[in-house]
């Protein structure tokens, strides 16, 4: 058995494998994010396409995505922050990879929506240039932050 590429510490067939193979559905945005990362590492670009909606799907080119994924060596995934409220969620992550021997990374705040019981990747933004997705800013200043930090919204993502 092999460890899952998403660095969860679990075996692939007990973590992202069942999602990528269509045997089960991710129940959280984080599970979807991890499975999408793993799908890139095993070049299952069909899964990437099936798990997108909105702006992400509009800009998706399967051939270009597969060519890019095959040119790089994935180094690891680090989940920094996650949150969900009703049918909306987000995951902030860093995906490290090597491109022609040069270390690079993707640092993204990904937006997810759930429709008909299934989570989809909608869009991603550079966290240094964006705030939390608009649907997460609707909470009160003294509410617990939707990111799951345990802090009040005004002291966390509401800054």
mmCIF file of C-alpha atoms in Angstrom:
data_model
loop_
_atom_site.group_PDB
_atom_site.id
_atom_site.type_symbol
_atom_site.label_atom_id
_atom_site.label_comp_id
_atom_site.label_asym_id
_atom_site.label_seq_id
_atom_site.Cartn_x
_atom_site.Cartn_y
_atom_site.Cartn_z
ATOM 1 C CA UNK A 1 0.000 0.000 0.000
ATOM 2 C CA UNK A 2 1.168 3.471 -0.795
ATOM 3 C CA UNK A 3 0.770 6.673 1.196
ATOM 4 C CA UNK A 4 -1.628 9.224 -0.211
ATOM 5 C CA UNK A 5 0.067 12.012 -2.212
ATOM 6 C CA UNK A 6 -1.995 14.612 -0.317
ATOM 7 C CA UNK A 7 0.223 14.059 2.755
ATOM 8 C CA UNK A 8 -2.690 13.196 5.050
ATOM 9 C CA UNK A 9 -0.677 10.294 6.463
ATOM 10 C CA UNK A 10 -3.337 7.835 5.292
ATOM 11 C CA UNK A 11 -3.085 5.179 2.613
ATOM 12 C CA UNK A 12 -4.154 6.291 -0.881
ATOM 13 C CA UNK A 13 -6.976 3.716 -1.043
ATOM 14 C CA UNK A 14 -8.316 4.979 2.313
ATOM 15 C CA UNK A 15 -7.966 8.677 1.527
ATOM 16 C CA UNK A 16 -8.166 10.253 -1.937
ATOM 17 C CA UNK A 17 -8.306 7.079 -4.049
ATOM 18 C CA UNK A 18 -12.032 6.366 -3.582
ATOM 19 C CA UNK A 19 -12.897 9.962 -4.563
ATOM 20 C CA UNK A 20 -10.704 9.963 -7.671
ATOM 21 C CA UNK A 21 -11.999 6.526 -8.710
ATOM 22 C CA UNK A 22 -15.631 7.653 -8.283
ATOM 23 C CA UNK A 23 -16.401 5.209 -5.446
ATOM 24 C CA UNK A 24 -17.387 7.964 -3.000
ATOM 25 C CA UNK A 25 -17.778 11.747 -2.791
ATOM 26 C CA UNK A 26 -15.716 14.195 -0.727
ATOM 27 C CA UNK A 27 -17.805 15.405 2.218
ATOM 28 C CA UNK A 28 -15.829 18.612 2.868
ATOM 29 C CA UNK A 29 -13.965 21.216 0.812
ATOM 30 C CA UNK A 30 -10.708 19.983 2.369
ATOM 31 C CA UNK A 31 -11.335 16.424 1.183
ATOM 32 C CA UNK A 32 -12.044 17.732 -2.303
ATOM 33 C CA UNK A 33 -8.898 19.900 -2.236
ATOM 34 C CA UNK A 34 -6.745 16.966 -1.132
ATOM 35 C CA UNK A 35 -8.233 14.664 -3.773
ATOM 36 C CA UNK A 36 -7.716 17.260 -6.495
ATOM 37 C CA UNK A 37 -4.057 17.608 -5.491
ATOM 38 C CA UNK A 38 -3.686 13.815 -5.556
ATOM 39 C CA UNK A 39 -5.400 13.661 -8.955
ATOM 40 C CA UNK A 40 -2.771 16.033 -10.346
ATOM 41 C CA UNK A 41 0.004 13.790 -9.016
ATOM 42 C CA UNK A 42 -1.453 10.685 -10.707
ATOM 43 C CA UNK A 43 -2.404 12.646 -13.867
ATOM 44 C CA UNK A 44 -6.145 11.993 -13.528
ATOM 45 C CA UNK A 45 -7.122 15.229 -15.247
ATOM 46 C CA UNK A 46 -10.648 13.943 -15.933
ATOM 47 C CA UNK A 47 -11.269 14.077 -12.162
ATOM 48 C CA UNK A 48 -9.975 17.643 -12.066
ATOM 49 C CA UNK A 49 -12.481 18.619 -14.765
ATOM 50 C CA UNK A 50 -15.399 16.801 -13.107
ATOM 51 C CA UNK A 51 -14.849 18.631 -9.813
ATOM 52 C CA UNK A 52 -15.016 22.190 -11.190
ATOM 53 C CA UNK A 53 -17.781 24.686 -11.867
ATOM 54 C CA UNK A 54 -17.987 28.404 -12.598
ATOM 55 C CA UNK A 55 -14.883 30.458 -13.418
ATOM 56 C CA UNK A 56 -12.512 27.530 -12.873
ATOM 57 C CA UNK A 57 -14.272 25.349 -15.428
ATOM 58 C CA UNK A 58 -14.573 28.204 -17.922
ATOM 59 C CA UNK A 59 -10.764 28.548 -18.065
ATOM 60 C CA UNK A 60 -10.029 24.792 -17.935
ATOM 61 C CA UNK A 61 -8.112 23.204 -20.815
ATOM 62 C CA UNK A 62 -7.613 19.478 -20.263
ATOM 63 C CA UNK A 63 -4.658 19.071 -22.635
ATOM 64 C CA UNK A 64 -2.732 22.063 -21.269
ATOM 65 C CA UNK A 65 -3.442 20.994 -17.691
ATOM 66 C CA UNK A 66 -2.205 17.459 -18.284
ATOM 67 C CA UNK A 67 0.937 18.687 -20.066
ATOM 68 C CA UNK A 68 1.694 21.017 -17.163
ATOM 69 C CA UNK A 69 1.065 18.306 -14.532
ATOM 70 C CA UNK A 70 3.438 15.915 -16.321
ATOM 71 C CA UNK A 71 6.240 18.516 -16.492
ATOM 72 C CA UNK A 72 6.482 19.019 -12.756
ATOM 73 C CA UNK A 73 7.355 16.911 -9.734
ATOM 74 C CA UNK A 74 4.923 17.329 -6.862
ATOM 75 C CA UNK A 75 6.651 17.806 -3.488
ATOM 76 C CA UNK A 76 3.771 18.086 -1.024
ATOM 77 C CA UNK A 77 0.569 19.719 0.088
ATOM 78 C CA UNK A 78 0.101 21.812 3.203
ATOM 79 C CA UNK A 79 -3.397 22.829 4.292
ATOM 80 C CA UNK A 80 -3.217 26.168 6.131
ATOM 81 C CA UNK A 81 -6.861 26.953 6.814
ATOM 82 C CA UNK A 82 -10.292 25.545 5.986
ATOM 83 C CA UNK A 83 -13.864 26.541 6.591
ATOM 84 C CA UNK A 84 -17.373 25.916 5.454
ATOM 85 C CA UNK A 85 -20.780 27.359 6.085
ATOM 86 C CA UNK A 86 -23.910 25.884 4.554
ATOM 87 C CA UNK A 87 -23.094 25.281 0.876
ATOM 88 C CA UNK A 88 -19.931 27.400 0.680
ATOM 89 C CA UNK A 89 -16.403 26.600 1.743
ATOM 90 C CA UNK A 90 -12.773 27.546 1.350
ATOM 91 C CA UNK A 91 -9.340 25.996 1.725
ATOM 92 C CA UNK A 92 -6.098 27.913 1.934
ATOM 93 C CA UNK A 93 -3.176 25.724 0.934
ATOM 94 C CA UNK A 94 0.375 25.601 -0.319
ATOM 95 C CA UNK A 95 1.300 23.011 -2.947
ATOM 96 C CA UNK A 96 5.038 22.644 -3.427
ATOM 97 C CA UNK A 97 6.529 21.311 -6.633
ATOM 98 C CA UNK A 98 9.685 21.298 -8.694
ATOM 99 C CA UNK A 99 9.715 22.555 -12.282
ATOM 100 C CA UNK A 100 12.912 21.682 -14.175
ATOM 101 C CA UNK A 101 14.755 21.486 -10.865
ATOM 102 C CA UNK A 102 13.466 24.842 -9.613
ATOM 103 C CA UNK A 103 11.398 24.794 -6.401
ATOM 104 C CA UNK A 104 8.051 26.516 -6.832
ATOM 105 C CA UNK A 105 4.752 26.671 -5.006
ATOM 106 C CA UNK A 106 1.107 27.469 -5.432
ATOM 107 C CA UNK A 107 -0.335 29.404 -2.478
ATOM 108 C CA UNK A 108 -4.048 29.732 -2.979
ATOM 109 C CA UNK A 109 -7.296 30.498 -1.237
ATOM 110 C CA UNK A 110 -9.713 28.160 -3.025
ATOM 111 C CA UNK A 111 -13.454 28.664 -3.083
ATOM 112 C CA UNK A 112 -15.833 25.688 -3.101
ATOM 113 C CA UNK A 113 -19.613 25.377 -3.462
ATOM 114 C CA UNK A 114 -21.829 22.379 -2.743
ATOM 115 C CA UNK A 115 -24.609 21.626 -5.201
ATOM 116 C CA UNK A 116 -26.917 18.613 -4.974
ATOM 117 C CA UNK A 117 -24.740 17.136 -2.221
ATOM 118 C CA UNK A 118 -21.511 17.399 -4.210
ATOM 119 C CA UNK A 119 -18.627 19.830 -3.606
ATOM 120 C CA UNK A 120 -17.070 21.703 -6.544
ATOM 121 C CA UNK A 121 -13.978 23.871 -6.911
ATOM 122 C CA UNK A 122 -15.151 27.306 -8.120
ATOM 123 C CA UNK A 123 -12.145 29.595 -8.138
ATOM 124 C CA UNK A 124 -8.816 30.300 -6.502
ATOM 125 C CA UNK A 125 -7.124 33.523 -5.509
ATOM 126 C CA UNK A 126 -3.747 34.594 -4.193
ATOM 127 C CA UNK A 127 -4.434 35.065 -0.450
ATOM 128 C CA UNK A 128 -2.083 38.053 -0.245
ATOM 129 C CA UNK A 129 -4.268 39.906 -2.770
ATOM 130 C CA UNK A 130 -7.718 38.875 -1.627
ATOM 131 C CA UNK A 131 -9.971 38.780 1.346
ATOM 132 C CA UNK A 132 -12.199 35.929 2.379
ATOM 133 C CA UNK A 133 -14.870 35.045 -0.183
ATOM 134 C CA UNK A 134 -17.868 37.384 0.132
ATOM 135 C CA UNK A 135 -20.209 34.741 1.525
ATOM 136 C CA UNK A 136 -17.938 34.338 4.562
ATOM 137 C CA UNK A 137 -17.952 38.061 5.346
ATOM 138 C CA UNK A 138 -21.709 38.004 6.085
ATOM 139 C CA UNK A 139 -21.176 36.772 9.609
ATOM 140 C CA UNK A 140 -21.281 39.099 12.596
ATOM 141 C CA UNK A 141 -18.118 40.599 14.029
ATOM 142 C CA UNK A 142 -18.502 38.650 17.279
ATOM 143 C CA UNK A 143 -19.434 35.318 15.649
ATOM 144 C CA UNK A 144 -16.901 32.496 15.599
ATOM 145 C CA UNK A 145 -14.923 32.658 12.379
ATOM 146 C CA UNK A 146 -16.095 30.263 9.652
ATOM 147 C CA UNK A 147 -12.480 29.258 8.967
ATOM 148 C CA UNK A 148 -12.529 27.082 12.090
ATOM 149 C CA UNK A 149 -9.750 28.908 13.956
ATOM 150 C CA UNK A 150 -11.876 29.250 17.105
ATOM 151 C CA UNK A 151 -11.316 33.036 17.093
ATOM 152 C CA UNK A 152 -13.981 35.677 16.696
ATOM 153 C CA UNK A 153 -14.524 36.763 13.091
ATOM 154 C CA UNK A 154 -13.334 40.324 13.845
ATOM 155 C CA UNK A 155 -9.998 39.001 15.172
ATOM 156 C CA UNK A 156 -9.444 36.548 12.320
ATOM 157 C CA UNK A 157 -10.636 36.655 8.701
ATOM 158 C CA UNK A 158 -12.736 39.778 9.279
ATOM 159 C CA UNK A 159 -9.648 41.971 9.628
#
